[in-house]
């Protein structure tokens, strides 16, 4: 009788354990600034990520396991990023993502490289959701790290291709932030655009503190005095919005070629300042690309969140690729997922084919150049401004797929 009771109790315990395991979630941690000036960017990224995850969960999740999003505030600090990464892992996260500022991404990649070496039985993966510093898939590349957006050099290669046909632009001003991302992009512009257009005269080259300037009027005055026909900037968030606001208020008629003007705040600044057709986006894509699936996705996302989704394609691409990789692997174990993510082919939110390059874990896909102006009634506008994106060029993937410089250590 006692033996029967023991067996019965053991069976109940086993069933309880199996039930608990079945209810367990696949935890995905966002480690980004959820306080301070950059919080508005993190909050938009979170909306895009949750929307993509909700779609996957509604279809059964990853191999039957629901994805759970956890958020951690790194306060825009590399040191805090490492602290929050430890907390995320303690909470059970298996994918750690950071998107805002490449210095934070570097810190996370370095932390995870050391963590995985010390903890081979509980490894985690890094997703770079929006940083665009080429070092992330170059000198900092890691077997357990994946970048889901085009890097600065790829975008600059696309911009150089576009500008090669704009011989009306001969005087250009550079405006970029301090830090690795801003200065790496600045150098790639000088190199690639300079090679494509050796006739261009660089009439100014300014560097400013990152996310600390509240009035860019003095910088705009210098640009205006230089006679620049165009400005190229990799600035983002509040910096870019304030620059464009000052440009409009000063009557600056130069064209702006930007990398992040699809992000929060910039569309409102452009529309309010009357910069009609003067601001161009050199980016993975935007809502102005003519594609039925993109339009349907944007309409659905905007109805749910009252904002646009295509400004942050990395999250949608990451979740789409992760879902395909998990299905191919037949498991959610980290090493199996990493192996399946290498070379995975999928479609971006813009309707473009993409794949994850195995050599450096860099997404390879097309990019777009679009300009911002008033849209026709019923068109996709941004931030309720009545203004939106009109695509002027799609740059093929093979034009911007620069050779890999990664020397990856593989397990």
PDB file of N, CA and C in Angstrom, residues 27-35 42 46 50 69-76 80-81 83-93 95-98:
ATOM      1  N   UNK A  27      11.813  33.694 -22.424  1.00  0.00           N
ATOM      2  CA  UNK A  27      11.961  35.085 -21.984  1.00  0.00           C
ATOM      3  C   UNK A  27      12.963  35.850 -22.858  1.00  0.00           C
ATOM      4  N   UNK A  28      12.516  37.017 -23.296  1.00  0.00           N
ATOM      5  CA  UNK A  28      13.258  37.888 -24.205  1.00  0.00           C
ATOM      6  C   UNK A  28      13.386  39.241 -23.511  1.00  0.00           C
ATOM      7  N   UNK A  29      14.615  39.655 -23.199  1.00  0.00           N
ATOM      8  CA  UNK A  29      14.832  40.866 -22.406  1.00  0.00           C
ATOM      9  C   UNK A  29      15.255  42.049 -23.270  1.00  0.00           C
ATOM     10  N   UNK A  30      14.552  43.160 -23.108  1.00  0.00           N
ATOM     11  CA  UNK A  30      14.968  44.445 -23.683  1.00  0.00           C
ATOM     12  C   UNK A  30      15.783  45.182 -22.637  1.00  0.00           C
ATOM     13  N   UNK A  31      17.032  45.536 -22.973  1.00  0.00           N
ATOM     14  CA  UNK A  31      17.882  46.287 -22.053  1.00  0.00           C
ATOM     15  C   UNK A  31      18.227  47.602 -22.732  1.00  0.00           C
ATOM     16  N   UNK A  32      17.465  48.643 -22.407  1.00  0.00           N
ATOM     17  CA  UNK A  32      17.567  49.923 -23.101  1.00  0.00           C
ATOM     18  C   UNK A  32      17.232  51.060 -22.149  1.00  0.00           C
ATOM     19  N   UNK A  33      17.458  52.313 -22.551  1.00  0.00           N
ATOM     20  CA  UNK A  33      17.108  53.436 -21.678  1.00  0.00           C
ATOM     21  C   UNK A  33      15.601  53.671 -21.627  1.00  0.00           C
ATOM     22  N   UNK A  34      14.976  53.336 -20.515  1.00  0.00           N
ATOM     23  CA  UNK A  34      13.556  53.595 -20.324  1.00  0.00           C
ATOM     24  C   UNK A  34      13.350  54.818 -19.440  1.00  0.00           C
ATOM     25  N   UNK A  35      14.417  55.586 -19.242  1.00  0.00           N
ATOM     26  CA  UNK A  35      14.351  56.869 -18.549  1.00  0.00           C
ATOM     27  C   UNK A  35      15.292  57.824 -19.279  1.00  0.00           C
ATOM     28  N   UNK A  42      13.130  53.955 -26.911  1.00  0.00           N
ATOM     29  CA  UNK A  42      12.965  52.612 -26.343  1.00  0.00           C
ATOM     30  C   UNK A  42      11.492  52.215 -26.278  1.00  0.00           C
ATOM     31  N   UNK A  46       9.782  49.036 -28.042  1.00  0.00           N
ATOM     32  CA  UNK A  46       9.035  48.039 -27.271  1.00  0.00           C
ATOM     33  C   UNK A  46       7.680  47.745 -27.912  1.00  0.00           C
ATOM     34  N   UNK A  50       6.669  44.053 -29.106  1.00  0.00           N
ATOM     35  CA  UNK A  50       5.508  43.369 -28.522  1.00  0.00           C
ATOM     36  C   UNK A  50       4.475  43.015 -29.594  1.00  0.00           C
ATOM     37  N   UNK A  69       8.172  39.187 -23.000  1.00  0.00           N
ATOM     38  CA  UNK A  69       9.082  40.325 -23.073  1.00  0.00           C
ATOM     39  C   UNK A  69       9.328  40.891 -21.676  1.00  0.00           C
ATOM     40  N   UNK A  70      10.590  41.015 -21.304  1.00  0.00           N
ATOM     41  CA  UNK A  70      10.988  41.647 -20.048  1.00  0.00           C
ATOM     42  C   UNK A  70      11.731  42.937 -20.385  1.00  0.00           C
ATOM     43  N   UNK A  71      11.560  43.983 -19.596  1.00  0.00           N
ATOM     44  CA  UNK A  71      12.258  45.247 -19.866  1.00  0.00           C
ATOM     45  C   UNK A  71      13.146  45.636 -18.684  1.00  0.00           C
ATOM     46  N   UNK A  72      14.312  46.183 -19.024  1.00  0.00           N
ATOM     47  CA  UNK A  72      15.298  46.598 -18.024  1.00  0.00           C
ATOM     48  C   UNK A  72      15.874  47.948 -18.455  1.00  0.00           C
ATOM     49  N   UNK A  73      15.935  48.904 -17.538  1.00  0.00           N
ATOM     50  CA  UNK A  73      16.410  50.251 -17.823  1.00  0.00           C
ATOM     51  C   UNK A  73      17.927  50.331 -17.625  1.00  0.00           C
ATOM     52  N   UNK A  74      18.670  50.542 -18.735  1.00  0.00           N
ATOM     53  CA  UNK A  74      20.126  50.666 -18.603  1.00  0.00           C
ATOM     54  C   UNK A  74      20.579  52.110 -18.430  1.00  0.00           C
ATOM     55  N   UNK A  75      19.607  53.036 -18.389  1.00  0.00           N
ATOM     56  CA  UNK A  75      19.893  54.449 -18.118  1.00  0.00           C
ATOM     57  C   UNK A  75      20.920  55.030 -19.102  1.00  0.00           C
ATOM     58  N   UNK A  76      20.963  54.469 -20.293  1.00  0.00           N
ATOM     59  CA  UNK A  76      21.870  54.920 -21.357  1.00  0.00           C
ATOM     60  C   UNK A  76      23.339  54.764 -20.950  1.00  0.00           C
ATOM     61  N   UNK A  80      25.682  50.176 -16.672  1.00  0.00           N
ATOM     62  CA  UNK A  80      24.365  49.746 -16.214  1.00  0.00           C
ATOM     63  C   UNK A  80      23.813  48.639 -17.116  1.00  0.00           C
ATOM     64  N   UNK A  81      24.212  48.659 -18.384  1.00  0.00           N
ATOM     65  CA  UNK A  81      23.785  47.603 -19.309  1.00  0.00           C
ATOM     66  C   UNK A  81      24.246  46.239 -18.807  1.00  0.00           C
ATOM     67  N   UNK A  83      24.987  45.448 -15.707  1.00  0.00           N
ATOM     68  CA  UNK A  83      24.278  45.140 -14.464  1.00  0.00           C
ATOM     69  C   UNK A  83      22.882  44.600 -14.769  1.00  0.00           C
ATOM     70  N   UNK A  84      22.200  45.246 -15.708  1.00  0.00           N
ATOM     71  CA  UNK A  84      20.847  44.823 -16.061  1.00  0.00           C
ATOM     72  C   UNK A  84      20.851  43.488 -16.810  1.00  0.00           C
ATOM     73  N   UNK A  85      21.921  43.227 -17.546  1.00  0.00           N
ATOM     74  CA  UNK A  85      22.043  41.931 -18.234  1.00  0.00           C
ATOM     75  C   UNK A  85      22.080  40.798 -17.216  1.00  0.00           C
ATOM     76  N   UNK A  86      22.802  41.004 -16.133  1.00  0.00           N
ATOM     77  CA  UNK A  86      22.864  39.996 -15.061  1.00  0.00           C
ATOM     78  C   UNK A  86      21.476  39.765 -14.470  1.00  0.00           C
ATOM     79  N   UNK A  87      20.730  40.845 -14.263  1.00  0.00           N
ATOM     80  CA  UNK A  87      19.376  40.727 -13.715  1.00  0.00           C
ATOM     81  C   UNK A  87      18.455  40.000 -14.692  1.00  0.00           C
ATOM     82  N   UNK A  88      18.630  40.297 -15.984  1.00  0.00           N
ATOM     83  CA  UNK A  88      17.792  39.649 -16.995  1.00  0.00           C
ATOM     84  C   UNK A  88      18.033  38.146 -17.031  1.00  0.00           C
ATOM     85  N   UNK A  89      19.296  37.756 -16.939  1.00  0.00           N
ATOM     86  CA  UNK A  89      19.630  36.332 -16.941  1.00  0.00           C
ATOM     87  C   UNK A  89      19.087  35.655 -15.686  1.00  0.00           C
ATOM     88  N   UNK A  90      19.192  36.349 -14.551  1.00  0.00           N
ATOM     89  CA  UNK A  90      18.640  35.808 -13.303  1.00  0.00           C
ATOM     90  C   UNK A  90      17.122  35.612 -13.413  1.00  0.00           C
ATOM     91  N   UNK A  91      16.484  36.458 -14.242  1.00  0.00           N
ATOM     92  CA  UNK A  91      15.035  36.363 -14.433  1.00  0.00           C
ATOM     93  C   UNK A  91      14.668  35.298 -15.457  1.00  0.00           C
ATOM     94  N   UNK A  92      15.683  34.655 -16.058  1.00  0.00           N
ATOM     95  CA  UNK A  92      15.427  33.566 -16.986  1.00  0.00           C
ATOM     96  C   UNK A  92      15.503  33.920 -18.455  1.00  0.00           C
ATOM     97  N   UNK A  93      15.955  35.136 -18.788  1.00  0.00           N
ATOM     98  CA  UNK A  93      16.019  35.550 -20.189  1.00  0.00           C
ATOM     99  C   UNK A  93      17.044  34.728 -20.960  1.00  0.00           C
ATOM    100  N   UNK A  95      17.329  35.496 -24.536  1.00  0.00           N
ATOM    101  CA  UNK A  95      17.787  36.471 -25.527  1.00  0.00           C
ATOM    102  C   UNK A  95      17.811  37.833 -24.861  1.00  0.00           C
ATOM    103  N   UNK A  96      18.935  38.530 -24.982  1.00  0.00           N
ATOM    104  CA  UNK A  96      19.090  39.876 -24.437  1.00  0.00           C
ATOM    105  C   UNK A  96      19.244  40.828 -25.616  1.00  0.00           C
ATOM    106  N   UNK A  97      18.379  41.810 -25.691  1.00  0.00           N
ATOM    107  CA  UNK A  97      18.446  42.764 -26.802  1.00  0.00           C
ATOM    108  C   UNK A  97      18.708  44.161 -26.297  1.00  0.00           C
ATOM    109  N   UNK A  98      19.598  44.873 -26.993  1.00  0.00           N
ATOM    110  CA  UNK A  98      19.747  46.303 -26.779  1.00  0.00           C
ATOM    111  C   UNK A  98      19.749  46.971 -28.139  1.00  0.00           C
TER     112      UNK A  98
END
